[in-house]
mmCIF file of C-alpha atoms in Angstrom:
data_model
loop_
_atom_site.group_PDB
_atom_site.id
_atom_site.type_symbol
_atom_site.label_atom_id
_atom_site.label_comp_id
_atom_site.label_asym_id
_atom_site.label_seq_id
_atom_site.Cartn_x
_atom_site.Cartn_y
_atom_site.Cartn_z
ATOM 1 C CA UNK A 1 0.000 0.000 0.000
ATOM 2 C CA UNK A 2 0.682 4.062 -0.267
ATOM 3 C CA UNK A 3 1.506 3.823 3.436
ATOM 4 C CA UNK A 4 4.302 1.235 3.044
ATOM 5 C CA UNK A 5 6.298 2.985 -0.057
ATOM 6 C CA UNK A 6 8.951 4.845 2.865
ATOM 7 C CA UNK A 7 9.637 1.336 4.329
ATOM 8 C CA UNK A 8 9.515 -0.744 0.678
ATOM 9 C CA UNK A 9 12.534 1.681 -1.008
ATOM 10 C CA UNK A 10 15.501 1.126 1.306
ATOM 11 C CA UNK A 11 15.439 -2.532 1.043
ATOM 12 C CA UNK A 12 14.981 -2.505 -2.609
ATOM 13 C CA UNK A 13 17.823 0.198 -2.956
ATOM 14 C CA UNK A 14 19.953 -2.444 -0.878
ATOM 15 C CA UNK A 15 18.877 -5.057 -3.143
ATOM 16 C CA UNK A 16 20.557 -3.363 -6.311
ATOM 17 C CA UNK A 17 23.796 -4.605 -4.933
ATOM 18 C CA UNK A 18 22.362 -8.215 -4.473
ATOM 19 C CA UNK A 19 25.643 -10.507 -5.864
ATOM 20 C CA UNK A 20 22.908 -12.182 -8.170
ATOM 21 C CA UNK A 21 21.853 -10.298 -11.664
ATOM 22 C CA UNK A 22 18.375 -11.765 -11.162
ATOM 23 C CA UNK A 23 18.020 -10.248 -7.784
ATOM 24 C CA UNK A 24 19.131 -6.572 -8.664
ATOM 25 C CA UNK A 25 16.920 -6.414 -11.985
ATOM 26 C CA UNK A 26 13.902 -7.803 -9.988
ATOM 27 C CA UNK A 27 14.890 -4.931 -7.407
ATOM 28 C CA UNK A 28 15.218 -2.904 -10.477
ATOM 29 C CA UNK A 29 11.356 -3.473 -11.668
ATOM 30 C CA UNK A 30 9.744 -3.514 -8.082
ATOM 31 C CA UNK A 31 11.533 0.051 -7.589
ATOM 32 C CA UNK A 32 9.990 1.081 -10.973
ATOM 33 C CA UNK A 33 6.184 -0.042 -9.566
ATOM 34 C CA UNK A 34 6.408 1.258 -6.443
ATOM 35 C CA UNK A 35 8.162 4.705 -7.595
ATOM 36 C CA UNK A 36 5.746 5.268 -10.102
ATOM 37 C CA UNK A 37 2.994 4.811 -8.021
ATOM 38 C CA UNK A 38 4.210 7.504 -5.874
ATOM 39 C CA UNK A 39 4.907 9.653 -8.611
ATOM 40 C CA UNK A 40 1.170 9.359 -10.092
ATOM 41 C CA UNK A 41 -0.032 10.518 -6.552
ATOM 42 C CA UNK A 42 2.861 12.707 -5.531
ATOM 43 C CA UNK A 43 3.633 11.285 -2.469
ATOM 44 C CA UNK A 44 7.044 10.211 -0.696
ATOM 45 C CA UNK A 45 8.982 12.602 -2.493
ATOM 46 C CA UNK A 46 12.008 12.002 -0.900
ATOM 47 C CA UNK A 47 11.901 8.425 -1.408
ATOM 48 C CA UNK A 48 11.160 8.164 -5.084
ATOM 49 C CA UNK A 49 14.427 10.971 -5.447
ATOM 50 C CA UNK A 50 16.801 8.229 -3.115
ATOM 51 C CA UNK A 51 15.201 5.593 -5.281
ATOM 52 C CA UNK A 52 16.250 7.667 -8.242
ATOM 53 C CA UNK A 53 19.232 8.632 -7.307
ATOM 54 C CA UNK A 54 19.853 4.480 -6.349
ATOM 55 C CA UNK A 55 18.810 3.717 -10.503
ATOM 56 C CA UNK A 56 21.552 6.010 -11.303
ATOM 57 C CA UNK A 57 24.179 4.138 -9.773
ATOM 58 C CA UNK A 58 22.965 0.776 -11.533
ATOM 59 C CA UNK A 59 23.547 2.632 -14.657
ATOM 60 C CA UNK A 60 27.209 1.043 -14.117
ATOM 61 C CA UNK A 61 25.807 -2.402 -13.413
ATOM 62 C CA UNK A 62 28.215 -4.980 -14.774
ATOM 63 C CA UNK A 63 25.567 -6.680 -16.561
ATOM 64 C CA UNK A 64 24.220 -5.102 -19.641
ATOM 65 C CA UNK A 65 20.923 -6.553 -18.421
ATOM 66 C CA UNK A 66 21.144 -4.658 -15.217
ATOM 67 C CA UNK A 67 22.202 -1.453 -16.903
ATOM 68 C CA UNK A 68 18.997 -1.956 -19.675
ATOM 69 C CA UNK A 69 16.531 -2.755 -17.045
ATOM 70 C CA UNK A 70 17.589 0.418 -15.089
ATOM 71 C CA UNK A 71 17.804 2.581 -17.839
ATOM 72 C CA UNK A 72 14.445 1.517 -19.024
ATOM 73 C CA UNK A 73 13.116 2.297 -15.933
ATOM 74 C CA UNK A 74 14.648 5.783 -15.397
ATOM 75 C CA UNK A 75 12.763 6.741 -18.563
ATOM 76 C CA UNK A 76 9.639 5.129 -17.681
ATOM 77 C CA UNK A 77 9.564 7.102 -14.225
ATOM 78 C CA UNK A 78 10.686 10.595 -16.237
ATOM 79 C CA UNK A 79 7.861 10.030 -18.725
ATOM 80 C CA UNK A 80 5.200 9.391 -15.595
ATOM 81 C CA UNK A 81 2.679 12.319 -14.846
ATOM 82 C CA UNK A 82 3.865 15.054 -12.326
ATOM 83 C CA UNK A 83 7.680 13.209 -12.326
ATOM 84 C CA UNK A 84 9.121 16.662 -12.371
ATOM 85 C CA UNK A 85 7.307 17.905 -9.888
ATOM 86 C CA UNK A 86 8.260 14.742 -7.478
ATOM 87 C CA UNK A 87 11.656 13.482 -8.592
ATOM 88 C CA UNK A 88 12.659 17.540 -8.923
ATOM 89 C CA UNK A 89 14.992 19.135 -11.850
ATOM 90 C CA UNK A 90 18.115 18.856 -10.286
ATOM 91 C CA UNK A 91 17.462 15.026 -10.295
ATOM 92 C CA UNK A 92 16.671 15.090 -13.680
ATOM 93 C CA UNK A 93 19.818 16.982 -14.759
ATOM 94 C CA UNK A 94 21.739 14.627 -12.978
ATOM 95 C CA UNK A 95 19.750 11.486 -14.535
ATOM 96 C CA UNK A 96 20.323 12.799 -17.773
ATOM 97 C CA UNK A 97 24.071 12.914 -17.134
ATOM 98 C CA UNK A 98 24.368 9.759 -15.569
ATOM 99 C CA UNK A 99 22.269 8.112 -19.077
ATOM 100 C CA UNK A 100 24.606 9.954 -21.407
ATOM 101 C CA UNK A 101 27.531 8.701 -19.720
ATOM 102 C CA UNK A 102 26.454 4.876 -21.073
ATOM 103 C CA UNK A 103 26.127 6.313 -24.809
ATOM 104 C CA UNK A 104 29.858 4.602 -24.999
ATOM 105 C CA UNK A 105 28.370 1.199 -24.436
ATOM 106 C CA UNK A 106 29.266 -1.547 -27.014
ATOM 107 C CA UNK A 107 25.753 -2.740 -26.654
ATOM 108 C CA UNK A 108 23.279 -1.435 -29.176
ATOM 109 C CA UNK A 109 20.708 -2.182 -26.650
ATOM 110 C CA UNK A 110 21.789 -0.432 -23.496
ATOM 111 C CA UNK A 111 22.611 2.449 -25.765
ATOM 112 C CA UNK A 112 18.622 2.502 -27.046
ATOM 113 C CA UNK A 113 17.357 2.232 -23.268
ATOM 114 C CA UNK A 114 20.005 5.446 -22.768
ATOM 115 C CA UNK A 115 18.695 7.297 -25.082
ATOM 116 C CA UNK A 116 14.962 6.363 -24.551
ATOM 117 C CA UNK A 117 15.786 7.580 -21.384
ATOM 118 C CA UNK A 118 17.366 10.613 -22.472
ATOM 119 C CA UNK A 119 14.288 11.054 -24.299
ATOM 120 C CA UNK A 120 11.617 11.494 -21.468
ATOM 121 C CA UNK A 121 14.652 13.155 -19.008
ATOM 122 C CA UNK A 122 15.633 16.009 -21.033
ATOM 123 C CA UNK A 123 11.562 17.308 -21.251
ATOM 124 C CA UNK A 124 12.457 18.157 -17.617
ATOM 125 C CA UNK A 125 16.128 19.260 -17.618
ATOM 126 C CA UNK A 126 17.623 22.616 -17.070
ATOM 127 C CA UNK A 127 20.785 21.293 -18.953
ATOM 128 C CA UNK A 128 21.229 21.308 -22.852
ATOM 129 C CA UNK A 129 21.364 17.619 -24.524
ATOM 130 C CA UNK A 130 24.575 16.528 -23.805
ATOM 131 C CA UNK A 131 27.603 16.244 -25.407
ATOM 132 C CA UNK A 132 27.890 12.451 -25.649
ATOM 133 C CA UNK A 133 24.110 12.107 -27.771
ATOM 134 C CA UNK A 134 25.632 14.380 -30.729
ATOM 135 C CA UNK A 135 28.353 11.321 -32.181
ATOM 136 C CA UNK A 136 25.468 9.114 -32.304
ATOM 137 C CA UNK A 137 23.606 10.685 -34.753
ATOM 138 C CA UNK A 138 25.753 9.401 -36.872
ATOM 139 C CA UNK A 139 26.040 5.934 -35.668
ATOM 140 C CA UNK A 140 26.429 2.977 -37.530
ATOM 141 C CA UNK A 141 22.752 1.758 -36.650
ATOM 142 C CA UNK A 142 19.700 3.202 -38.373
ATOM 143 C CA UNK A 143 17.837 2.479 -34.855
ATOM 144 C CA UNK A 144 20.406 4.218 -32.711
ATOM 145 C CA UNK A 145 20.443 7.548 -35.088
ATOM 146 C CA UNK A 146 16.286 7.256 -34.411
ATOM 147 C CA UNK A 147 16.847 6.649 -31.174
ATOM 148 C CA UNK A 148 18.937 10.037 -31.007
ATOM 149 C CA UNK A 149 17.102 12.238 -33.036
ATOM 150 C CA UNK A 150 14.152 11.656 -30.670
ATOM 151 C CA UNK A 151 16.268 11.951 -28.069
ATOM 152 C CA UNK A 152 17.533 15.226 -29.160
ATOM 153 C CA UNK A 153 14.038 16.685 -30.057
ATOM 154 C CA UNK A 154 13.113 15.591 -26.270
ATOM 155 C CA UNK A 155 15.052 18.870 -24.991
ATOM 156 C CA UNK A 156 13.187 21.690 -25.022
ATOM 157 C CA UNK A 157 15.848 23.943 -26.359
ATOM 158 C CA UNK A 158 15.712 25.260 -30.169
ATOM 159 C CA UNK A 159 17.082 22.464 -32.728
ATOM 160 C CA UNK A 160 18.801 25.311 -35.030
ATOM 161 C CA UNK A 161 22.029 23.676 -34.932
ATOM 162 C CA UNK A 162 21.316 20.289 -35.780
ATOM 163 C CA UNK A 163 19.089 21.351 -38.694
ATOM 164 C CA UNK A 164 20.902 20.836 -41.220
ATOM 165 C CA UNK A 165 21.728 17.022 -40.191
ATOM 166 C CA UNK A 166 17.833 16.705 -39.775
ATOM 167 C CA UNK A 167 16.751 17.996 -43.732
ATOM 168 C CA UNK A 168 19.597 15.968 -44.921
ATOM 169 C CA UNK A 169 18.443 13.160 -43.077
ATOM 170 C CA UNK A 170 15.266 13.954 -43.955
ATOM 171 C CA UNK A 171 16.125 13.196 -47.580
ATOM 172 C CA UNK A 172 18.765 10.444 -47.572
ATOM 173 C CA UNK A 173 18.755 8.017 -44.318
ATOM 174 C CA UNK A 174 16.757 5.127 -43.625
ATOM 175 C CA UNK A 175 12.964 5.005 -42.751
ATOM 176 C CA UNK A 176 12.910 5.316 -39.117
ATOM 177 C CA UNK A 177 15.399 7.581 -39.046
ATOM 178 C CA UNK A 178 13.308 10.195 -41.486
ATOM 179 C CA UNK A 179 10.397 9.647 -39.416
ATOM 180 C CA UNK A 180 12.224 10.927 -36.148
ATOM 181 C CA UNK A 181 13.827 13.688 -37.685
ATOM 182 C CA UNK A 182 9.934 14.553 -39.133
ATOM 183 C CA UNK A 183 8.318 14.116 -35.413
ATOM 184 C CA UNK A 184 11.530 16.318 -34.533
ATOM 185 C CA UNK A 185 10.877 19.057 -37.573
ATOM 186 C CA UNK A 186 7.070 19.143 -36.190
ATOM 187 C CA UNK A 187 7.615 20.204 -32.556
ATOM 188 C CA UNK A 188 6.105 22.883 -31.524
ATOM 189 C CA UNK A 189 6.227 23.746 -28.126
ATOM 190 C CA UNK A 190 8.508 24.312 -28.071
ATOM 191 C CA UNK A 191 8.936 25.114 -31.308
ATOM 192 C CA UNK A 192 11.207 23.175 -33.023
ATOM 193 C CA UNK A 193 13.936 25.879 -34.654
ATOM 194 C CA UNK A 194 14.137 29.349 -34.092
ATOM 195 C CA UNK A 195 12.976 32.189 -35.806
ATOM 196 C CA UNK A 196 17.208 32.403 -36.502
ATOM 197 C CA UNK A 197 16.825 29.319 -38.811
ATOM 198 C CA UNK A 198 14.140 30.800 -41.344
ATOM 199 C CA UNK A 199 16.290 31.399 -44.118
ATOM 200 C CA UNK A 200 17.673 27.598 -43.897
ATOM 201 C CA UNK A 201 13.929 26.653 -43.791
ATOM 202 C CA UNK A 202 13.274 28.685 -46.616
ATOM 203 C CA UNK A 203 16.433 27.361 -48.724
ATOM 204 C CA UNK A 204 15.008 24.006 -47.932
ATOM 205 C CA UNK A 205 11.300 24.783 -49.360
ATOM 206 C CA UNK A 206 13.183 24.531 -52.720
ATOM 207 C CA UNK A 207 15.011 20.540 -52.261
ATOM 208 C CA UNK A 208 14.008 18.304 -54.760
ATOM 209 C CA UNK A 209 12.727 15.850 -52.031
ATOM 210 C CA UNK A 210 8.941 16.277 -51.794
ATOM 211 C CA UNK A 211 9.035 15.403 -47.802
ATOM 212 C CA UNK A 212 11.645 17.984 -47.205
ATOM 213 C CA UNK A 213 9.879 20.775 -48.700
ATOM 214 C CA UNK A 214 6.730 20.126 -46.686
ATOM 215 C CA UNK A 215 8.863 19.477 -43.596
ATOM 216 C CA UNK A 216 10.469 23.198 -43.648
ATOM 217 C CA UNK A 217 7.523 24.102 -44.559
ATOM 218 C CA UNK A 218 5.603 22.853 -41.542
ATOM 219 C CA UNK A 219 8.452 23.979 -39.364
ATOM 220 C CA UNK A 220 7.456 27.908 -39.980
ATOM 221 C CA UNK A 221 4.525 27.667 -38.535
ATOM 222 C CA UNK A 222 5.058 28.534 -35.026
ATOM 223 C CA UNK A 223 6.472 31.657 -36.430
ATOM 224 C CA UNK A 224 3.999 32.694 -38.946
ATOM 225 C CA UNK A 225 2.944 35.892 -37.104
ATOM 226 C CA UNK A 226 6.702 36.917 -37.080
ATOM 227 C CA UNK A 227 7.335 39.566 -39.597
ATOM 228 C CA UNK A 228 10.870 38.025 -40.811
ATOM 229 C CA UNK A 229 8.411 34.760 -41.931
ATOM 230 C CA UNK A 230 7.575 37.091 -44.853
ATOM 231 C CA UNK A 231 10.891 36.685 -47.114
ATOM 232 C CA UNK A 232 9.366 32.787 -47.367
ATOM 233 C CA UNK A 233 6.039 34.211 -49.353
ATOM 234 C CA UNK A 234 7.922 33.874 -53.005
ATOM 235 C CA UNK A 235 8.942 30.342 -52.325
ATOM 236 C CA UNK A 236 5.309 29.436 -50.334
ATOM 237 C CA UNK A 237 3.671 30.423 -53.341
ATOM 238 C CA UNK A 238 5.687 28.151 -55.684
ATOM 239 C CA UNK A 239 4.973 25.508 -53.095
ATOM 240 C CA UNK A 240 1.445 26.219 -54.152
ATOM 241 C CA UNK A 241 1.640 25.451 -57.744
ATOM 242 C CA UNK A 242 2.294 21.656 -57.011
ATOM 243 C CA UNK A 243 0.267 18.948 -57.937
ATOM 244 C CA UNK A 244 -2.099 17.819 -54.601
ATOM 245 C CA UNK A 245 -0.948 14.312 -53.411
ATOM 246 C CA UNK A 246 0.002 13.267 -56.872
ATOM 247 C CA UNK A 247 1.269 9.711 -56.071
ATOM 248 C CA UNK A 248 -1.876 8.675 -53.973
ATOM 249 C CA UNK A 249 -4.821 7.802 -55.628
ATOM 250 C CA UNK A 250 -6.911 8.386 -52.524
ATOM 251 C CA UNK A 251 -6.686 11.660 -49.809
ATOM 252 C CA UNK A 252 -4.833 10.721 -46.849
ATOM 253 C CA UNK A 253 -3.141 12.865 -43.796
ATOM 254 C CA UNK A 254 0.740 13.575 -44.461
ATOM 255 C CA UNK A 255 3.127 11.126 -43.284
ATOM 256 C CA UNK A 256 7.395 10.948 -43.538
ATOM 257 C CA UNK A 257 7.002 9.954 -47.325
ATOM 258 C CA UNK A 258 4.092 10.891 -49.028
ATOM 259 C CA UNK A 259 3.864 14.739 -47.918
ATOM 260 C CA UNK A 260 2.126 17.371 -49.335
ATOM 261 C CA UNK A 261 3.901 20.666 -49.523
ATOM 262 C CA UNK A 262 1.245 22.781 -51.237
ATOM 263 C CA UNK A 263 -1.220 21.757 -48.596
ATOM 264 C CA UNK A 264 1.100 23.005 -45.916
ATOM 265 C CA UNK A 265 1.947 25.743 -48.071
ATOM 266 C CA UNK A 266 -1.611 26.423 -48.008
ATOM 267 C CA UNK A 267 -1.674 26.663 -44.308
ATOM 268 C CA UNK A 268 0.567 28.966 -43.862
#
């Protein structure tokens, strides 16, 4: 019960340094049930931030399944309602640290769990996205440069210098990839790029790629109502000209690959 959680979190905080792997990852997933519960009612503060702070440490685990187990629960508890208000932003900041320190992992897996962690964490920081998440952008796996991008876009800060990665990647990488960097491009609150990055966003409504077009395009329109929007009325209006959905024989909303820039054009 509610009334037990104070007494339940030591023990299980003890148990993360049980000699068997079985032990700590079970003490791993009770401390995500019982945290979480306290989080959705705000109660035992204090004990969900030692539990927390406990994960952190098992971020080091010498088993990867330890160290994907935790990390999967550090961004289960950072993506629970009112975890900000309970676990408190200094945690966060240091839970983000503590995930991008295992971005070095060998293990495509614990690396994923980091940065799904990462993710839900850096909604809450005070801290920019850290210096470790920029290499893998590029990474050798089409799932970890996803994973990234998402991570990236989970900051609340302005993505103006990693637009040009996200067009390009927009046009060229592999299908999940384009899809993050399009749920990245569509953020808006914040809003995704600042009103700084209109003239790369206006560049961009001329690409060949019909996805990328529609993209910038869609990334404007926080800033529509800015005045400085207006030097991308020549290009919106070319945007207009294009055929509707030409390679769908049916209406259907946008998605990564079959956009519609004159329909967002038209929006604007």
């Amino acid at each position: 019960g509610f009334q037990d959680i104070d007494f339940a979190i030591p023990p299980l905080i003890s148990a993360l340094d049980d000699p068997e792997t079985e032990v700590r990852i079970a003490a791993v997933e009770a401390l995500r049930s019982i945290a979480s519960d306290a989080i959705r009612v705000g109660s035992h503060d204090d004990a969900v931030r030692a539990a927390v702070s406990a994960l952190m440490v098992s971020l080091k685990d010498s088993q990867p399944s330890v160290r994907i187990a935790t990390a999967k629960t550090l961004a289960y508890l950072a993506a629970s309602k009112r975890s900000a208000g309970v676990i408190g932003f200094q945690v966060m900041d240091t839970a983000v640290a503590a995930l991008a320190a295992t971005l070095g992992d060998r293990d495509d897996d614990i690396r994923l769990a980091a940065l799904g962690g990462l993710a839900d964490c850096g909604k809450f920081a005070s801290v920019p996205p850290p210096a470790a998440l920029i290499p893998t952008l590029k990474d050798e796996s089409a799932r970890i440069r996803a994973a990234a991008v998402s991570a990236l876009a989970g900051f609340p800060c302005n993505l103006d210098p990693w637009l040009p990665f996200l067009l390009q990647s927009l046009e060229h990488d592999e299908p999940g990839v384009r899809d993050a960097c399009a749920l990245a491009m569509s953020r808006d609150s914040p809003p995704a790029v600042s009103i700084a990055a209109v003239p790369t966003l206006v560049a961009a409504l001329g690409s060949r790629a019909r996805n990328v077009r529609h993209h910038a395009a869609q990334a404007l329109k926080p800033h529509v109502r800015d005045a400085r929007v207006s030097i991308a009325i020549p290009a919106l209006l070319s945007l207009l000209r294009e055929p509707i959905y030409p390679d769908q024989p049916d209406y259907r909303i946008p998605d990564t690959y079959h956009s519609d820039p004159a329909e967002e054009a038209a929006d604007l």
